[in-house]
Amino acid sequence: MARRAEIVGGGFAGLAAACALAQRGWRVRLHERADRLRTAGAGINIYENGLRVLEALGALEETLADNARHLVRETRDQHARLLSTHPWHIRVYGVLRQRMIDALAASAQRAGVEIVLGSSGVSASPAGELLLASGERLRADLIVAADGVNSSLRDSLGLVRLRRYLPDGAIRVLIPKLDEREATDGRTIEYWSGSRRFLYNPCSRSYLYLALTMLHRDAAARAAPVDKNLWKATFPPLAPLIERIGDIARYDRFEYIRLERWSAGHVAVIGDAAHAIPPNIGQGAGCAMMNALSMAVFLERGDDIPAQLAAWERAERPLTNHTQRISLLFGMPAFWPPKLRELFYRLAARSRWLAAQRTRTARHVPTGT
Ligand SMILES: Cc1cc2nc3c(=O)[nH]c(=O)nc-3n(C[C@H](O)[C@H](O)[C@H](O)COP(=O)(O)OP(=O)(O)OC[C@H]3O[C@@H](n4cnc5c(N)ncnc54)[C@H](O)[C@@H]3O)c2cc1C
């Protein structure tokens, strides 16, 4: 008889796990507490590793239906002077988050996943019991906690080794392009001014995705809607672009999470619930989807679920740990004096070692692809 999985959380991690398990013969039910599958955060960048996973899950074509391919990443100062250039030798795309969620959901449904909306998970036990907010208790061979950074399932198992807020956060917005020819030269640009950053990132034929990063204590800069006068004064050459920002904006503080273990008995923890990563190298969703797929691959290799989950963690976690460390490193210049920051970016542009560390996750060939 098919093994049964109950997944809690319908973000990138939960949907990727749902696809990967159902495609391997599992009977899968996914619980999402919201009344529809939606995602906040405007756009997202997906690198070669994430693209390979989307392809293996049957969601690549739809995700890239309206994409913006990135060829070069530039770092510039507040006067738009170039500090460093990084040409991509791998595929990198900016996409609309909602498009990627819809693509994964469509693929999950094609594979027979039952998606239950308005259903909240509360806790899980290592024996494989899931408690829902409705009071219902469900038993399964596998429970997957993919309920994001504030995961109640993870907390019910006491798995957190380290959870901390980082000193910075970001406001993310989408703005309509002026026309289809705007921003089609394949560049993403991150501008720096003190501890404030401005990411200019095309993400579809019709939209630009902007991420405004600042210290959490910089209350004026993190106010939403965006204080346009403040940001125009911070990045004068970007004034016409900043003027186009609308009232819909969202601020999120960055977090960092490490667990004692990624599983407890028959419960696996994936995505931000297991390893929230600051977005400095854009790999949170990439790692979430890689680990979701590799979990399903490891579970296919044996019947002893706790043992297979432990083997999965041993094999896959070192790359996620590396991603977390490098992502923290590339956020640190926000706290350095401008001269030191400039030096770091010039070094980062020249150092093959640093470039290799930064792109190691993106260049990784994920298990199951
Ligand atoms: C500013 C910023 C920029 C980023 N840029 C990138 C990028 O360019 N590339 C990249 O790869 N990553 C990026 N990330 C990281 C990425 O967004 C996350 O790693 C990813 O969204 C995590 O997916 P998830 O499915 O684990 O969690 P979430 O996306 O948080 O999904 C969790 C889901 O679970 C649901 N849920 C929560 N609790 C319950 C419950 N109790 N019961 C049922 N459902 C529940 C939620 O409603 C939600 O749908 C960025 C993050 C930030 C903050």
XYZ file of C-alpha atoms and ligand atoms in Angstrom:
422
model
C 0.000 0.000 0.000
C 1.195 3.558 -0.752
C 2.869 5.345 2.123
C 0.990 8.373 3.427
C 2.416 11.880 4.046
C 0.781 14.880 5.703
C 2.547 18.149 4.837
C 1.955 21.364 6.760
C 2.639 24.587 4.816
C 1.987 25.469 1.183
C 5.066 27.618 0.448
C 7.966 26.649 -1.815
C 9.203 23.969 0.608
C 5.852 22.283 1.241
C 4.762 22.301 -2.394
C 8.134 20.987 -3.589
C 7.956 18.150 -1.043
C 4.365 17.408 -2.079
C 5.346 17.110 -5.754
C 8.447 15.018 -5.050
C 6.669 12.557 -2.732
C 3.532 12.169 -4.867
C 5.652 11.625 -7.969
C 7.278 8.725 -6.074
C 4.002 7.006 -5.275
C 3.152 8.522 -1.875
C -0.413 9.510 -0.968
C 0.053 13.150 -0.033
C -2.157 15.695 1.676
C -0.946 19.281 2.127
C -2.431 21.627 4.729
C -2.194 25.390 4.181
C -3.616 27.666 6.847
C -4.470 30.502 4.395
C -7.604 30.445 2.264
C -5.522 30.220 -0.909
C -1.963 29.433 -1.955
C -0.359 32.824 -2.061
C 3.023 34.223 -1.331
C 4.244 37.565 -0.126
C 7.524 39.120 -1.176
C 7.070 40.234 -4.789
C 9.866 38.674 -6.859
C 12.550 36.082 -6.319
C 15.772 34.964 -7.974
C 16.212 31.309 -8.808
C 19.639 29.976 -9.673
C 20.795 26.914 -11.597
C 20.286 24.590 -8.599
C 16.702 25.712 -8.003
C 15.928 25.597 -11.720
C 17.070 21.972 -11.863
C 14.774 21.103 -8.966
C 11.819 22.879 -10.575
C 12.494 20.929 -13.756
C 12.589 17.598 -11.876
C 9.283 18.520 -10.230
C 7.624 19.440 -13.545
C 7.230 23.119 -12.654
C 10.027 24.811 -14.594
C 8.280 25.704 -17.821
C 5.359 27.404 -16.099
C 7.650 29.216 -13.634
C 9.710 30.645 -16.488
C 6.750 31.506 -18.724
C 7.294 35.222 -18.108
C 10.796 35.499 -16.672
C 13.730 37.886 -16.687
C 17.055 36.168 -17.326
C 19.993 37.651 -15.431
C 23.399 37.748 -17.085
C 25.372 40.072 -14.808
C 25.171 41.201 -11.218
C 26.633 44.616 -10.457
C 27.382 46.321 -7.165
C 27.382 50.123 -7.214
C 27.691 52.913 -4.653
C 25.042 55.558 -3.922
C 26.302 57.667 -6.828
C 25.905 54.663 -9.168
C 29.683 54.215 -9.460
C 30.559 50.620 -10.264
C 32.213 48.682 -7.407
C 32.105 45.171 -8.823
C 30.684 43.073 -11.645
C 29.857 39.401 -11.535
C 28.951 37.777 -14.860
C 26.813 34.652 -14.396
C 28.164 31.497 -16.008
C 25.088 29.613 -14.840
C 21.372 30.202 -15.395
C 19.784 32.777 -13.089
C 16.231 34.047 -13.474
C 14.149 36.644 -11.724
C 10.547 35.437 -11.464
C 7.318 36.512 -9.832
C 6.869 34.568 -6.589
C 3.191 33.910 -7.215
C 3.951 32.411 -10.613
C 6.361 29.924 -9.035
C 3.861 28.970 -6.312
C 1.143 28.457 -8.950
C 3.492 26.333 -11.069
C 4.409 24.101 -8.113
C 0.767 23.812 -7.025
C -0.317 22.813 -10.538
C 2.405 20.176 -10.666
C 1.432 18.863 -7.207
C -2.180 18.550 -8.277
C -1.206 16.734 -11.486
C 0.663 14.253 -9.282
C -2.483 13.673 -7.187
C -1.721 15.767 -4.085
C -4.759 16.752 -2.020
C -4.453 20.405 -1.010
C -6.547 21.467 1.980
C -6.870 25.222 2.441
C -7.765 26.883 5.734
C -6.179 23.989 7.628
C -3.590 24.811 10.332
C -1.145 22.406 11.853
C -0.469 22.775 15.585
C 1.958 20.038 16.574
C 3.413 16.713 15.526
C 4.786 13.707 17.375
C 7.803 11.583 16.409
C 5.458 8.608 16.142
C 3.767 10.290 13.164
C 0.706 12.023 14.576
C -0.344 15.471 13.399
C -2.656 17.672 15.456
C -4.667 20.253 13.496
C -6.184 23.450 14.872
C -9.606 21.916 14.155
C -8.806 19.353 16.866
C -8.476 16.524 14.342
C -5.582 14.099 14.825
C -4.109 12.482 11.723
C -1.664 9.592 11.527
C 0.810 9.202 8.679
C 4.058 7.460 7.786
C 5.611 10.896 7.346
C 4.735 14.361 8.639
C 6.507 17.265 6.930
C 6.820 20.556 8.787
C 7.095 23.183 6.030
C 5.313 25.891 7.968
C 7.926 28.615 7.616
C 10.118 30.545 9.966
C 7.602 30.554 12.841
C 6.922 26.813 12.489
C 4.666 25.572 15.271
C 5.339 21.941 14.334
C 9.103 22.403 14.708
C 8.630 24.145 18.043
C 6.350 21.385 19.295
C 9.298 19.010 18.844
C 11.843 21.248 20.591
C 14.333 21.038 17.713
C 15.688 24.605 17.673
C 19.384 24.965 18.509
C 19.716 28.617 17.495
C 17.202 31.198 16.372
C 18.058 34.827 16.127
C 16.874 37.973 14.472
C 19.576 39.549 12.345
C 20.224 43.292 12.606
C 18.816 43.952 9.128
C 15.646 43.496 7.100
C 14.109 44.495 3.775
C 11.104 46.068 2.132
C 10.098 44.370 -1.109
C 7.955 45.894 -3.837
C 6.954 45.294 -7.438
C 6.655 48.178 -9.862
C 5.230 47.934 -13.377
C 7.780 48.430 -16.135
C 7.308 51.509 -18.272
C 7.278 49.207 -21.279
C 8.557 45.755 -22.221
C 11.920 47.125 -23.309
C 12.763 48.515 -19.881
C 15.509 46.553 -18.078
C 16.093 43.891 -20.700
C 19.911 44.005 -20.677
C 20.188 41.148 -18.145
C 21.590 43.256 -15.288
C 20.626 43.181 -11.637
C 22.195 45.966 -9.623
C 22.687 46.314 -5.891
C 23.379 49.886 -4.811
C 24.937 50.561 -1.389
C 24.769 53.694 0.730
C 25.995 53.236 4.285
C 23.945 50.396 5.729
C 21.125 50.938 3.210
C 20.919 48.880 0.024
C 18.736 49.085 -3.029
C 18.347 46.014 -5.251
C 17.151 46.634 -8.766
C 15.942 43.327 -10.118
C 13.803 42.669 -13.210
C 11.492 39.694 -12.570
C 9.101 39.445 -15.530
C 8.296 41.101 -18.824
C 5.984 43.485 -16.971
C 7.496 44.019 -13.503
C 10.621 45.176 -11.733
C 11.260 43.772 -8.282
C 12.942 46.172 -5.844
C 14.338 45.194 -2.444
C 15.264 48.011 -0.068
C 17.473 46.693 2.729
C 18.308 48.526 5.938
C 19.180 48.008 9.613
C 16.150 47.100 11.659
C 16.865 50.027 13.969
C 16.684 52.388 10.951
C 12.969 52.992 11.576
C 12.585 55.731 8.961
C 14.039 53.583 6.185
C 11.949 50.519 7.025
C 8.641 52.393 7.184
C 6.016 51.053 4.786
C 4.702 52.594 2.562
C 8.215 53.573 1.467
C 9.395 57.052 2.487
C 10.288 58.114 -1.043
C 11.987 61.371 -0.077
C 14.312 59.564 2.310
C 15.238 56.915 -0.282
C 15.672 59.510 -3.044
C 18.057 61.441 -0.792
C 19.933 58.185 -0.054
C 20.283 57.183 -3.742
C 19.988 60.400 -5.816
C 20.535 58.758 -9.247
C 17.577 56.431 -8.535
C 15.082 59.239 -7.801
C 12.926 58.687 -10.942
C 12.699 54.956 -10.172
C 11.879 55.502 -6.479
C 9.153 57.955 -7.484
C 7.358 55.049 -9.230
C 7.051 52.951 -6.042
C 3.409 52.508 -4.989
C 1.863 52.175 -1.522
C 1.958 48.370 -1.324
C 5.184 47.381 0.396
C 6.189 44.776 2.938
C 8.979 44.818 5.522
C 10.525 41.590 6.829
C 13.328 41.300 9.322
C 15.948 38.699 8.454
C 16.248 35.632 10.628
C 18.718 32.838 11.109
C 17.710 29.380 12.313
C 19.657 26.202 12.989
C 18.150 23.016 14.333
C 19.584 20.231 16.474
C 18.272 17.822 13.845
C 16.141 18.153 10.731
C 13.875 15.313 11.841
C 12.390 13.601 14.871
C 11.166 10.070 14.218
C 8.573 10.286 11.445
C 8.583 14.111 11.252
C 10.864 16.021 8.851
C 11.409 19.778 9.034
C 12.179 21.601 5.775
C 12.539 25.105 4.334
C 12.737 28.227 6.488
C 11.373 26.206 9.422
C 14.658 24.265 9.405
C 17.222 26.761 8.149
C 16.053 30.349 7.626
C 18.808 32.112 5.676
C 19.345 35.850 5.227
C 18.728 36.611 1.536
C 22.169 38.024 0.689
C 22.902 35.303 -1.866
C 19.259 34.492 -2.709
C 19.222 30.809 -1.788
C 16.503 30.360 0.871
C 13.925 28.954 -1.528
C 16.645 27.233 -3.552
C 17.795 25.265 -0.488
C 14.194 24.673 0.618
C 13.314 23.043 -2.709
C 16.595 21.089 -2.966
C 16.093 19.625 0.503
C 12.444 18.805 -0.205
C 13.359 16.845 -3.322
C 16.361 15.101 -1.782
C 14.234 14.068 1.220
C 11.842 12.253 -1.126
C 14.782 10.620 -2.927
C 16.265 9.331 0.343
C 12.890 8.021 1.511
C 12.625 6.031 -1.706
C 15.823 4.186 -0.778
C 14.492 2.366 2.292
C 11.471 1.601 4.459
C 12.914 2.776 7.788
C 11.709 6.381 7.704
C 13.625 7.736 10.757
C 16.846 6.140 9.463
C 16.343 7.480 5.938
C 15.650 10.977 7.269
C 18.873 10.848 9.280
C 20.794 9.738 6.160
C 19.186 12.565 4.175
C 20.328 15.147 6.726
C 23.883 13.765 6.832
C 24.150 14.029 3.064
C 22.414 17.333 2.408
C 22.899 19.514 5.447
C 26.554 20.479 4.916
C 25.653 22.469 1.778
C 22.821 24.267 3.569
C 25.181 25.073 6.468
C 27.676 26.493 3.960
C 24.917 28.564 2.323
C 23.917 30.030 5.665
C 27.523 30.962 6.524
C 28.273 32.591 3.156
C 25.004 34.449 3.147
C 25.810 35.893 6.577
C 29.277 36.927 5.324
C 27.864 38.811 2.331
C 25.487 40.747 4.601
C 28.264 41.892 6.935
C 29.501 44.867 4.854
C 26.266 46.613 5.904
C 27.913 47.166 9.306
C 31.324 48.233 8.012
C 32.642 51.721 7.222
C 32.244 52.675 3.504
C 35.963 52.341 2.658
C 36.154 48.819 4.062
C 32.920 47.867 2.299
C 34.283 49.155 -1.003
C 37.465 47.153 -0.477
C 35.444 44.016 0.224
C 33.448 44.366 -2.979
C 36.519 45.032 -5.074
C 38.154 41.962 -3.504
C 34.987 39.907 -3.986
C 35.017 40.853 -7.680
C 38.633 39.683 -8.095
C 38.867 36.755 -5.716
C 38.074 33.497 -7.475
C 37.932 31.774 -4.099
C 35.236 34.130 -2.770
C 33.258 33.872 -6.015
C 33.451 30.070 -5.802
C 32.209 30.123 -2.191
C 29.372 32.458 -3.067
C 28.185 30.422 -6.042
C 28.822 26.927 -4.667
C 25.155 26.355 -3.840
C 23.991 27.705 -7.182
C 26.431 25.430 -9.045
C 25.542 22.325 -7.021
C 23.766 19.544 -8.903
C 20.894 18.715 -6.537
C 20.096 15.132 -5.527
C 17.252 13.840 -7.679
C 17.999 16.036 -10.694
C 13.935 39.928 1.432
C 14.007 38.483 1.054
C 14.452 38.142 -0.222
C 14.592 36.788 -0.573
N 15.077 36.485 -1.810
C 15.255 35.184 -2.161
C 15.750 34.853 -3.458
O 15.998 35.718 -4.308
N 15.944 33.524 -3.752
C 15.655 32.528 -2.840
O 15.847 31.339 -3.158
N 15.168 32.829 -1.608
C 14.946 34.119 -1.253
N 14.436 34.423 -0.025
C 14.110 33.336 0.921
C 12.771 32.667 0.590
O 11.757 33.613 0.470
C 12.411 31.666 1.682
O 13.531 30.868 2.000
C 11.254 30.760 1.233
O 10.115 31.517 0.961
C 10.954 29.726 2.318
O 9.883 28.915 1.883
P 9.092 28.028 2.940
O 8.104 27.254 2.126
O 10.032 27.306 3.808
O 8.366 29.049 3.894
P 7.152 30.139 3.589
O 7.398 30.706 2.260
O 7.150 30.999 4.773
O 5.875 29.211 3.531
C 5.290 28.671 4.679
C 3.826 28.380 4.376
O 3.266 27.704 5.489
C 2.027 28.295 5.832
N 1.850 28.048 7.271
C 2.511 28.648 8.295
N 2.124 28.126 9.472
C 1.195 27.173 9.179
C 0.441 26.276 9.973
N 0.569 26.250 11.307
N -0.418 25.423 9.341
C -0.560 25.431 7.991
N 0.150 26.272 7.188
C 1.019 27.117 7.774
C 2.178 29.744 5.458
O 0.919 30.372 5.264
C 2.982 29.626 4.157
O 2.144 29.429 3.049
C 14.272 35.771 0.360
C 13.785 36.112 1.635
C 13.658 37.458 1.983
C 13.150 37.801 3.364
